[in-house]
GROMACS .gro file of C-alpha atoms in nm:
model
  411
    1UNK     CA    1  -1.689  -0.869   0.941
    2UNK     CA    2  -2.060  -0.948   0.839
    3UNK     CA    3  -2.192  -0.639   0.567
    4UNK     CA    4  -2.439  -0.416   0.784
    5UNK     CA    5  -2.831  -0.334   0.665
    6UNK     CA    6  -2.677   0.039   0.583
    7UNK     CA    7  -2.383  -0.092   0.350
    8UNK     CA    8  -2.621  -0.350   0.171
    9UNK     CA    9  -2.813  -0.076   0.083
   10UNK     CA   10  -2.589   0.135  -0.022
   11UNK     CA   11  -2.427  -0.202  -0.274
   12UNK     CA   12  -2.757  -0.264  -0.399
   13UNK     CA   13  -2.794   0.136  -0.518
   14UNK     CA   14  -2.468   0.089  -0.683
   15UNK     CA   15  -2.551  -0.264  -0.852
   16UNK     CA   16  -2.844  -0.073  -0.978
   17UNK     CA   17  -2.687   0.225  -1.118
   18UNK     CA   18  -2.354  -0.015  -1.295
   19UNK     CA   19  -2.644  -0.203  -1.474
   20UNK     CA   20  -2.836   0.120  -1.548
   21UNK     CA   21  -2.488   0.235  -1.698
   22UNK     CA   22  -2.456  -0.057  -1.922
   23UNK     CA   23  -2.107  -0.046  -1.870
   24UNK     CA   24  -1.836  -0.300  -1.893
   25UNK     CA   25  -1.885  -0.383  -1.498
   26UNK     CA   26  -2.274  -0.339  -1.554
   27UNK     CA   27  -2.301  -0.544  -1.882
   28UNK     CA   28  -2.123  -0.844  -1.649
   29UNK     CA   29  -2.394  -0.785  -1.365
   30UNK     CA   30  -2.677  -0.849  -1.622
   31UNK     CA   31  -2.532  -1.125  -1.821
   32UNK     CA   32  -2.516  -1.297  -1.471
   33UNK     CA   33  -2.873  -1.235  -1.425
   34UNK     CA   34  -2.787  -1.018  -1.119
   35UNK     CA   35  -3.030  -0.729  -1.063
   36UNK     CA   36  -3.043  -0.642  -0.699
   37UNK     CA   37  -2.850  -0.731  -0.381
   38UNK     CA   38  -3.079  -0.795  -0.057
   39UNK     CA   39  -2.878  -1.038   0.150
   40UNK     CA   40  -2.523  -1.116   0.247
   41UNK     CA   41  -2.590  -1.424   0.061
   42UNK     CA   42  -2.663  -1.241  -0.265
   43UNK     CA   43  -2.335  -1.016  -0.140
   44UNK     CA   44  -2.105  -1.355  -0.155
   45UNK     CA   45  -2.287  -1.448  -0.473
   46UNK     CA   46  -2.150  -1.132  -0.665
   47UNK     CA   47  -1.827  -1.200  -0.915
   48UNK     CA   48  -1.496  -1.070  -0.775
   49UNK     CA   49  -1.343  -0.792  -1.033
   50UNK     CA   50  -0.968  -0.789  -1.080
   51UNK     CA   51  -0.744  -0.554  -1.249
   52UNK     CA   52  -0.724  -0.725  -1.561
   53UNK     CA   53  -1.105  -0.652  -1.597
   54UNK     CA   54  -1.019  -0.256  -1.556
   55UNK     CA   55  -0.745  -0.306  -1.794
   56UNK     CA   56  -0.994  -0.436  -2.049
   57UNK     CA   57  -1.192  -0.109  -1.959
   58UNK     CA   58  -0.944   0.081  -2.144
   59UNK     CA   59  -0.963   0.372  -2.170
   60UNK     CA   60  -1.278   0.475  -2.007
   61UNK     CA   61  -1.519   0.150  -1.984
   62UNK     CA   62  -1.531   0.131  -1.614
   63UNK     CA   63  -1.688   0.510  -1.574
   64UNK     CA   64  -2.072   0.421  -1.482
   65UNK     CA   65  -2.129   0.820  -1.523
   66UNK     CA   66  -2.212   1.036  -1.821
   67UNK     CA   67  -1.825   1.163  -1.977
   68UNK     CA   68  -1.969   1.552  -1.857
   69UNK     CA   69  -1.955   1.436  -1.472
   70UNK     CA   70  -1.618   1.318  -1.495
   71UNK     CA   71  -1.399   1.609  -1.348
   72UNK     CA   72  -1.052   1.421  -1.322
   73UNK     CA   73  -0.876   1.144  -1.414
   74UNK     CA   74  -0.597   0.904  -1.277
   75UNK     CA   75  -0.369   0.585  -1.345
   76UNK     CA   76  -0.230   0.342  -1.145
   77UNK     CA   77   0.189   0.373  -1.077
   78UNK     CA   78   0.250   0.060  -1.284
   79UNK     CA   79   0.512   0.092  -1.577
   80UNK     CA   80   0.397  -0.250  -1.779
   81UNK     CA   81   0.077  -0.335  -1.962
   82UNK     CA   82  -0.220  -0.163  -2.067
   83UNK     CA   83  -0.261   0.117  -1.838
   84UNK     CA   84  -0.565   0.126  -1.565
   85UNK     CA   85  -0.769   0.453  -1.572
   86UNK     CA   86  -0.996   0.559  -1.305
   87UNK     CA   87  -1.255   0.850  -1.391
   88UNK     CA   88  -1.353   1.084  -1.053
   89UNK     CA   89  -1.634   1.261  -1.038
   90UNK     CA   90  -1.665   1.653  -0.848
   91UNK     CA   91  -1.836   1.387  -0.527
   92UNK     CA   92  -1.548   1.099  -0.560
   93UNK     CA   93  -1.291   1.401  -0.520
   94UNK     CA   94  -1.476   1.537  -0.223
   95UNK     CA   95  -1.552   1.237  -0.092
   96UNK     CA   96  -1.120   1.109  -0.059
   97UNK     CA   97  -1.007   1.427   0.045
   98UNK     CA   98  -1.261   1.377   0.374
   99UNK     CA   99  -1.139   1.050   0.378
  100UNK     CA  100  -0.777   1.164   0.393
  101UNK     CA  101  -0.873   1.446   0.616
  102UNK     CA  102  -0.974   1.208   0.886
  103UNK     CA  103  -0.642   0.992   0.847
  104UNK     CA  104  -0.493   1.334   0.956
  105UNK     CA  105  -0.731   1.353   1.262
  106UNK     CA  106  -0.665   0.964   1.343
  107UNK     CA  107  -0.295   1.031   1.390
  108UNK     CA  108  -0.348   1.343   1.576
  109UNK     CA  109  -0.239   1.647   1.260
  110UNK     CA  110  -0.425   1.976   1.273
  111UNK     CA  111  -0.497   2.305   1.134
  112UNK     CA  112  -0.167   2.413   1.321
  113UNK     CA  113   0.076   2.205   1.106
  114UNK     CA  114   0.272   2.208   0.829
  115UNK     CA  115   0.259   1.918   0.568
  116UNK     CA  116   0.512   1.859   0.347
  117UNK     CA  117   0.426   1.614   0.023
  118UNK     CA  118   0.633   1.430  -0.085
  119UNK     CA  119   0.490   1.130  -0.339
  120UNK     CA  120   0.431   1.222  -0.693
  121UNK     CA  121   0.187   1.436  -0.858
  122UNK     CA  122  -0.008   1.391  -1.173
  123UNK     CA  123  -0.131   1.057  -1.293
  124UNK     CA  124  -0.058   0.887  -0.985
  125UNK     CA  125  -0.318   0.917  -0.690
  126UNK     CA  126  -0.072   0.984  -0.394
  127UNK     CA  127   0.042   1.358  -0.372
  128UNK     CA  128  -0.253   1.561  -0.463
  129UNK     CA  129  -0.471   1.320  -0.272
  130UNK     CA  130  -0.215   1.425   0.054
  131UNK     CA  131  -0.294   1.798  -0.081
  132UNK     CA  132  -0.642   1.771  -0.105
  133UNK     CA  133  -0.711   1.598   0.274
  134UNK     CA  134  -0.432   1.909   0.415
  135UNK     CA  135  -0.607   2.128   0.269
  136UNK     CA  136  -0.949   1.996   0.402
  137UNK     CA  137  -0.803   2.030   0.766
  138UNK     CA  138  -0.673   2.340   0.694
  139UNK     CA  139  -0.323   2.308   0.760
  140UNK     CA  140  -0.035   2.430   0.519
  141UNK     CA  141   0.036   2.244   0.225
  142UNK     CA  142   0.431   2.270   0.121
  143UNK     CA  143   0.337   2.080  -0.208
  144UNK     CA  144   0.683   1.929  -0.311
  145UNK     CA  145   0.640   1.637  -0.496
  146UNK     CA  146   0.920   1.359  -0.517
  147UNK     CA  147   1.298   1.432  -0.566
  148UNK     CA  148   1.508   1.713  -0.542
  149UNK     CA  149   1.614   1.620  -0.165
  150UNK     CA  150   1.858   1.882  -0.141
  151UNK     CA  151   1.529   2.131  -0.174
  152UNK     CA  152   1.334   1.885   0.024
  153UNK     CA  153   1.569   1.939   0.342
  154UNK     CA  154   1.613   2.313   0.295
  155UNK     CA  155   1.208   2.387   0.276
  156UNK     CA  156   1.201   2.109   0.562
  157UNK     CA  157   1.428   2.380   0.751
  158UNK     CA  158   1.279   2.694   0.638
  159UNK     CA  159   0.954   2.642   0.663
  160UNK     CA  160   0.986   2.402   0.988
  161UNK     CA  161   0.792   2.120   0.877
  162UNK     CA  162   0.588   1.957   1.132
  163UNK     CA  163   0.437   1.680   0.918
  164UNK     CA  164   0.625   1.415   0.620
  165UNK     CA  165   0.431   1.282   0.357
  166UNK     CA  166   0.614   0.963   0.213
  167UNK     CA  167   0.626   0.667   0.080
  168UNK     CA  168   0.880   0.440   0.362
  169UNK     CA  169   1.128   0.434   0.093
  170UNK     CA  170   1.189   0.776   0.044
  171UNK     CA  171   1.161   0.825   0.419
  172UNK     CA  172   1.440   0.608   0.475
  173UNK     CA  173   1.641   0.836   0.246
  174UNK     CA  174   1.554   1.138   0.384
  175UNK     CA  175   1.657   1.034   0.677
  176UNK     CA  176   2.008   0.859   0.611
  177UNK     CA  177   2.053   1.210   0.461
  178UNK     CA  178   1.941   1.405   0.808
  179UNK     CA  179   2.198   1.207   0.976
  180UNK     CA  180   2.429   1.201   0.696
  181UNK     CA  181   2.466   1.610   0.745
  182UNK     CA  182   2.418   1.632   1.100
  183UNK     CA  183   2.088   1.840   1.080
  184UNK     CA  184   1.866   1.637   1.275
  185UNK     CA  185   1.836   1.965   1.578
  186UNK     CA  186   1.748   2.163   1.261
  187UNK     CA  187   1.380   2.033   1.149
  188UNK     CA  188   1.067   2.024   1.320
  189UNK     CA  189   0.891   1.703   1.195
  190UNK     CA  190   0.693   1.544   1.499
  191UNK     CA  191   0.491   1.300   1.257
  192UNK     CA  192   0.494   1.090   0.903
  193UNK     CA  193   0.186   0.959   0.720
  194UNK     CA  194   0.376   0.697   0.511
  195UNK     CA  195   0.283   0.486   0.256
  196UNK     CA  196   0.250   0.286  -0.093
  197UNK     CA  197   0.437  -0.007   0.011
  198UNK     CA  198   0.487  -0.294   0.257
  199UNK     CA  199   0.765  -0.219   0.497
  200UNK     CA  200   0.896  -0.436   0.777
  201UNK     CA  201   0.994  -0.295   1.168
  202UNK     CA  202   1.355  -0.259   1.108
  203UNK     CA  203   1.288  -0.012   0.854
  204UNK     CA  204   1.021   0.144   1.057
  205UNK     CA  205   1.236   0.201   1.348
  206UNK     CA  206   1.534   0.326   1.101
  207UNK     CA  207   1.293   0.598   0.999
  208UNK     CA  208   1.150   0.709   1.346
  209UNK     CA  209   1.480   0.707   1.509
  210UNK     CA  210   1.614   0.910   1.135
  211UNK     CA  211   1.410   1.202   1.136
  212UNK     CA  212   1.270   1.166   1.544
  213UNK     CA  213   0.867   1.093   1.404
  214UNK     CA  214   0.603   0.934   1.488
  215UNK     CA  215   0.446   0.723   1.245
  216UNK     CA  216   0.136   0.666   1.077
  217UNK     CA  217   0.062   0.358   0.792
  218UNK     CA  218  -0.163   0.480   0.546
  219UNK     CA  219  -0.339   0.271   0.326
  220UNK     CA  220  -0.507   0.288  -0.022
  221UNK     CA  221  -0.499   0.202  -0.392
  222UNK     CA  222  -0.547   0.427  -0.687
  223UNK     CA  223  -0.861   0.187  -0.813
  224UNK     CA  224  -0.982   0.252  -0.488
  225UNK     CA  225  -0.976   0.651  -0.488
  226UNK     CA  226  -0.640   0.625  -0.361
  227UNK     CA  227  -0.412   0.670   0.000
  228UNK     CA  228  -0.637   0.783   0.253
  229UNK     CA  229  -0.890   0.528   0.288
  230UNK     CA  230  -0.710   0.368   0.629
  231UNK     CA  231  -0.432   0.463   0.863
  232UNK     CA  232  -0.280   0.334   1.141
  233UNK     CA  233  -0.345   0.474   1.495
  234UNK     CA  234  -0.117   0.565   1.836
  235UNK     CA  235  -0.218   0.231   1.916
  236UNK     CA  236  -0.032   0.119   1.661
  237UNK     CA  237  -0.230  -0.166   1.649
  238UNK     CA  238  -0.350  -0.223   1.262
  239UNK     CA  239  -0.517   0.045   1.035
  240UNK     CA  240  -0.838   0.210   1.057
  241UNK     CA  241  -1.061   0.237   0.714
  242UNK     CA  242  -1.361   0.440   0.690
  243UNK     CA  243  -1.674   0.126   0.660
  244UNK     CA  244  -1.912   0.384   0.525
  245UNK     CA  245  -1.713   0.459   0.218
  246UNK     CA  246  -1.592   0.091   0.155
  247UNK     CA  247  -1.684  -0.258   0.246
  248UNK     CA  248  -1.333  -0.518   0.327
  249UNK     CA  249  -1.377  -0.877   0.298
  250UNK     CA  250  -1.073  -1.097   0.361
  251UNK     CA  251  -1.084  -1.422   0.152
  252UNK     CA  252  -0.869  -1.691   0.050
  253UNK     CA  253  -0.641  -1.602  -0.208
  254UNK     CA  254  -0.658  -1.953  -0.370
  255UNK     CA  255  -1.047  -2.053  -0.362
  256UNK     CA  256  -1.199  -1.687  -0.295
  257UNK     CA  257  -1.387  -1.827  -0.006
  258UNK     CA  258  -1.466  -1.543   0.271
  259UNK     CA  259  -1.272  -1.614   0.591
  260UNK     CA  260  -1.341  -1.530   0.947
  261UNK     CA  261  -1.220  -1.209   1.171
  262UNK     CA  262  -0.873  -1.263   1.318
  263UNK     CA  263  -0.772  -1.477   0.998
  264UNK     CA  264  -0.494  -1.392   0.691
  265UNK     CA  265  -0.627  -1.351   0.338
  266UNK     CA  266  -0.675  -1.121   0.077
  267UNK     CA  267  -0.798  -0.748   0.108
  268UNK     CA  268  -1.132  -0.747  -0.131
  269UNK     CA  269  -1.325  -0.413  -0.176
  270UNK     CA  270  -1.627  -0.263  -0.271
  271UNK     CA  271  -1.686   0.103  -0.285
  272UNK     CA  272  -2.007   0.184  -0.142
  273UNK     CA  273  -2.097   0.537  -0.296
  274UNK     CA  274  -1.832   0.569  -0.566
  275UNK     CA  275  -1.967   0.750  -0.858
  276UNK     CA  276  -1.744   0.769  -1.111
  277UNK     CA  277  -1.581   0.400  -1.129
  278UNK     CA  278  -1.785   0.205  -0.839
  279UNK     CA  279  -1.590  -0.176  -0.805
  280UNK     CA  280  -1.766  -0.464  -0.705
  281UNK     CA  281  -1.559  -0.695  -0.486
  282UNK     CA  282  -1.247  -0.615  -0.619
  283UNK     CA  283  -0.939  -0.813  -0.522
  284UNK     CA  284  -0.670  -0.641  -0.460
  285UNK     CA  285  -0.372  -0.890  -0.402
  286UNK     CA  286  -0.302  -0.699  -0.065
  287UNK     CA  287  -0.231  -0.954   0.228
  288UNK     CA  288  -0.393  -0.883   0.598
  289UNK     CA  289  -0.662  -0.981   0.842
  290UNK     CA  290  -0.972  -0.778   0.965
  291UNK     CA  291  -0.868  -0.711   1.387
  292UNK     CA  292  -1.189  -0.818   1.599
  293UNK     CA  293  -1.305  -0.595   1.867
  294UNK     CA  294  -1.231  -0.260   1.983
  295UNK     CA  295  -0.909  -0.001   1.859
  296UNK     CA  296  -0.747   0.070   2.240
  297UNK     CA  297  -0.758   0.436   2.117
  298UNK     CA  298  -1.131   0.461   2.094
  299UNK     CA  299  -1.148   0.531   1.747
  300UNK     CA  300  -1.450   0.330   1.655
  301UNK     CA  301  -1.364   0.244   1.282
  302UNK     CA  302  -1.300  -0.112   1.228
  303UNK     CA  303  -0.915  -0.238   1.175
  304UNK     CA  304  -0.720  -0.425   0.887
  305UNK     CA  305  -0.334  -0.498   1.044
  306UNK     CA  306  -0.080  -0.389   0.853
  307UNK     CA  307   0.005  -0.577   0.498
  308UNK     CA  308   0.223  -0.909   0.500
  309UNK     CA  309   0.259  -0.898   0.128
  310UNK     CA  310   0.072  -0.943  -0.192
  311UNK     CA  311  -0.067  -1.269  -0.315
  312UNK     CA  312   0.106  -1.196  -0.623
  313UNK     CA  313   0.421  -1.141  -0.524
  314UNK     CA  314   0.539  -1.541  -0.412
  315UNK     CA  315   0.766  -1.721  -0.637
  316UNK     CA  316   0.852  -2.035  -0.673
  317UNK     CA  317   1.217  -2.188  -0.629
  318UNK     CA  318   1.305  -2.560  -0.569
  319UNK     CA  319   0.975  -2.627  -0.549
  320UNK     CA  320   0.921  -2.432  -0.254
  321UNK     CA  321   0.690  -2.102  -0.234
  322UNK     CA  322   0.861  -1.809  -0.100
  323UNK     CA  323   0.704  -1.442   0.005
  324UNK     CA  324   0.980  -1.188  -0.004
  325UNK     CA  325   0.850  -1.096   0.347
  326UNK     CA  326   0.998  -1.445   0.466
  327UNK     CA  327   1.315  -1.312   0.381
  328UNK     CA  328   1.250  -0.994   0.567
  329UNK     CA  329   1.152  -1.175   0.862
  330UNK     CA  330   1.467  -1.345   0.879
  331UNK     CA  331   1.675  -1.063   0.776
  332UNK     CA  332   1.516  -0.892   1.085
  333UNK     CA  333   1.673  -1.162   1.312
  334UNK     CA  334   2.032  -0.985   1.253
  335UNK     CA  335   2.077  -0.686   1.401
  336UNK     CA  336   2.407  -0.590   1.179
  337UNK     CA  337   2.226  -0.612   0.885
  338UNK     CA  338   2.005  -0.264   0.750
  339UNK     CA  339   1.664  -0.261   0.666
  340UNK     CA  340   1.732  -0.315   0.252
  341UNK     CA  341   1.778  -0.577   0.098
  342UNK     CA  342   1.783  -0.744  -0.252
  343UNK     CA  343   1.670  -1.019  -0.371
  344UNK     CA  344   1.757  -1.185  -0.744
  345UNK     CA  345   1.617  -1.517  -0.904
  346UNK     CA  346   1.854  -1.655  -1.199
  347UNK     CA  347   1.861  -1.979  -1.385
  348UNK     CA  348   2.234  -2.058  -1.380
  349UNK     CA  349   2.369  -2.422  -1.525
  350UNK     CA  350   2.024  -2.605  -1.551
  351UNK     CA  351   1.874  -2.511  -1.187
  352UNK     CA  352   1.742  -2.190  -1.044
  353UNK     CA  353   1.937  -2.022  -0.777
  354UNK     CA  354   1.803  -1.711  -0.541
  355UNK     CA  355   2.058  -1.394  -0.426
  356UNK     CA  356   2.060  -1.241  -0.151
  357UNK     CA  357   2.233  -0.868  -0.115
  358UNK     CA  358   2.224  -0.727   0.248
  359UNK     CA  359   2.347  -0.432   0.391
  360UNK     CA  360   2.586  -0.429   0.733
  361UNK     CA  361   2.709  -0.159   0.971
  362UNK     CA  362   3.070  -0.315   0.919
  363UNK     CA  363   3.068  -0.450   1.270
  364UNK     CA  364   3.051  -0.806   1.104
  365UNK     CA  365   3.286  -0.985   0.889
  366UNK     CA  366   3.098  -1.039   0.567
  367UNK     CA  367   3.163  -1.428   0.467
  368UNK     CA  368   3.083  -1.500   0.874
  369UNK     CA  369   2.738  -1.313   0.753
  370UNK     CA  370   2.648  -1.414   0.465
  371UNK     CA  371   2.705  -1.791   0.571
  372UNK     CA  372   2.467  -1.722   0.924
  373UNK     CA  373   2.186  -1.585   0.730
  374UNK     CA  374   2.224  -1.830   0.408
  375UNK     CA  375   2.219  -2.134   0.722
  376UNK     CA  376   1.874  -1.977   0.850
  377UNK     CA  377   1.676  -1.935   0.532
  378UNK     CA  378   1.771  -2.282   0.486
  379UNK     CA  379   1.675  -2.375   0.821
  380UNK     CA  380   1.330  -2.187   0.775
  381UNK     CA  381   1.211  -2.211   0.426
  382UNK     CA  382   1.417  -2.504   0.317
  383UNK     CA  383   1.679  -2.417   0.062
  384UNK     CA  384   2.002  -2.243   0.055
  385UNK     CA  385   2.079  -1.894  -0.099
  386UNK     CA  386   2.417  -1.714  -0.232
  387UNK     CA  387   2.410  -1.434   0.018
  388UNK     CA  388   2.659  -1.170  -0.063
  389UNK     CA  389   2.689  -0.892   0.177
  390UNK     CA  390   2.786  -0.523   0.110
  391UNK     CA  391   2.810  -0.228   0.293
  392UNK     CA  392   2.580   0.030   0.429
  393UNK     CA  393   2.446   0.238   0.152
  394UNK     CA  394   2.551   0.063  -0.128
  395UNK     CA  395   2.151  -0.110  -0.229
  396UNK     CA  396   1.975   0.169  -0.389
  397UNK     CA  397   1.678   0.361  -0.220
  398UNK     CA  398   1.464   0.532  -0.407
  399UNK     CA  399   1.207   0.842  -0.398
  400UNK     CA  400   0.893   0.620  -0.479
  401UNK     CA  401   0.912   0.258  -0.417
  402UNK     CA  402   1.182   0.072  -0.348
  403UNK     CA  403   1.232  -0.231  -0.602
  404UNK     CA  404   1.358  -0.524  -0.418
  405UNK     CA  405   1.282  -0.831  -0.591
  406UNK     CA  406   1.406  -0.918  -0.946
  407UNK     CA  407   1.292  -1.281  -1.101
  408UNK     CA  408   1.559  -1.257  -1.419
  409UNK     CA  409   1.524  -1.663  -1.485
  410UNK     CA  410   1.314  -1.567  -1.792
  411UNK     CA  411   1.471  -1.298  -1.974
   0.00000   0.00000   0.00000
């Protein structure tokens, strides 16, 4: 995906204002001698940001505004380490909630439904950023929040809900609990706009089948204004994202080099009218590929497919590299087995050894299991797991996201 005339523009004008700013982002422009972008050349010649650079922005070092045209503040959902703040200004909050307003167009929501929130509130981007793009359309905002699922289900009844706002986890237990309490021919949902994590088919299909929705992958990141700035389509076919609000580059996690349409890398973006905390190529970890050519449902937005993973998120055992979504793939091969899992890395007697907890129906006999999908990771990544097996319901779900991967070799 070459950068368009428009969006070099619209970089340059915010290169310009981050070294007019003199701010930590701006300071780093000029002591690289960089004062205007005119080519796609001087594009790829720009220095990536991370989030360890907004962490060293702490508290307010990335805003490239004056303090009196910051409106609102938020932080990122992560519980260690300095915290990462991201200043809005009165534009930045108008300008998501249209971007979240047309990821309810793109999966078909109107004025006519009824949205029901459920990610958190406050700090975190997610709920009011669902709020504010409902609110945009015009439909009805039941502004719930996370938790309280015995409230969640009666309002879901009450008010006949047309429209879930979750992330997949909390889906999933919402609906284990439908079907839990036989109330399935009691709510109206037709559609969820899910989101915040990676989440594989078997889980997907868990969910539709669960509360009888169509689904819709959202995309977004709170240094990035937040959910809402892609979504998947009826296609379902990879997510849209809105190119006049942010350039995406996929590159190669290890050398940063920009790679082709079509190929896997790294989500990198730059916000192209930001205001209050514009970010210059900034790599976000996220796994996918830009899809070439045309969306079958004529939206004309380009497409990223949905995440494989982070770039952060491999770890190393026996000397081979493992993504948890390996695991997931292979999981996916058993139909028994439910969509959760659990994985644990522990340093027992001198050599590091990975668990596996799955979930079955009971139709299996557990040692049988455990031994057929311990024999397949072997036979695909190349080592052998412990893979104990327990029964449905037993791995915790959760009403944000789902933890599922616990390295405890160096505690």
């Amino acid at each position: 995906m070459h950068i368009s005339e428009s969006q070099l523009k619209l970089v340059n004008n915010q290169v310009q204002r981050l070294v007019a700013s003199g701010n930590y982002f701006g300071r780093r422009l000029q002591e690289a001698g960089v004062t205007e972008v005119r080519t796609e050349e001087d594009f790829l010649a720009l220095p990536f940001s991370e989030k360890e650079d907004l962490r060293n922005c702490y508290p307010l070092g990335v805003s490239a505004v004056d303090e009196r045209e910051i409106v609102r503040i938020h932080s990122s959902s992560g519980t260690t380490g300095t915290p990462v703040i991201i200043p809005y200004t009165a534009r930045d909050v108008d300008d998501w909630a249209e971007q979240f307003k047309r990821c309810y167009e793109v999966a078909g929501i109107t004025a006519e439904d009824r949205i029901q929130i459920t990610p958190g509130y406050g700090l975190w981007t997610a709920g009011i950023g669902f709020q504010a793009g409902a609110e945009k359309l015009g439909a009805m905002v039941v502004p719930m929040g996370p938790g309280n699922t015995e409230k969640q289900l009666q309002f879901m009844v009450d008010l006949q809900t047309t429209v879930i706002g979750a992330t997949s986890s909390y889906a999933l237990l919402l609906a284990e609990e439908i079907e839990r309490r036989g109330m399935k021919d009691q709510v109206a949902l037709t559609k969820g706009v899910i989101g915040s994590e990676r989440w594989g088919k078997k889980m997907r299909d868990r969910v539709k089948a669960g509360l009888g929705i169509s689904i819709y992958d959202i995309y977004g990141l709170t240094e990035v204004y937040g959910p809402g700035i892609g979504i998947s389509c009826d296609a379902e076919d990879g997510m849209h994202y809105w190119d006049d609000y942010i350039y995406i580059e996929i590159v190669d996690p290890a050398t940063g080099e920009p790679l082709p349409d079509g190929e896997w890398g790294e989500i990198v973006i730059t916000t192209l009218v930001k205001e209050g905390a514009p970010l210059i190529r900034f790599r976000t970890h996220d796994l996918s590929r830009i899809i070439p050519g045309t969306c079958p449902c004529g939206c004309a937005y380009p497409r990223i497919d949905a995440l494989q993973g982070r770039s952060d998120d491999m770890v190393k055992i026996h000397g081979v590299n493992v993504f948890p979504r390996q695991i997931e793939e292979i999981l996916q091969t058993f139909p028994a087995l439910s969509s959760e899992y659990q994985i644990r890395l522990s340093h027992l007697e001198g050599r590091d050894t990975m668990r596996i907890y799955v979930e079955t129906d009971g139709t299996q006999d557990f040692l049988d299991t455990a031994d057929a999908v311990a024999a397949e990771v072997k036979r695909r990544i190349g080592f052998t797991p412990l893979v104990k097996v327990v029964e449905l319901g037993v791995l915790p779900r959760s009403e944000k996201k789902t933890k599922r991967v616990f390295d405890e070799r160096y505690e």
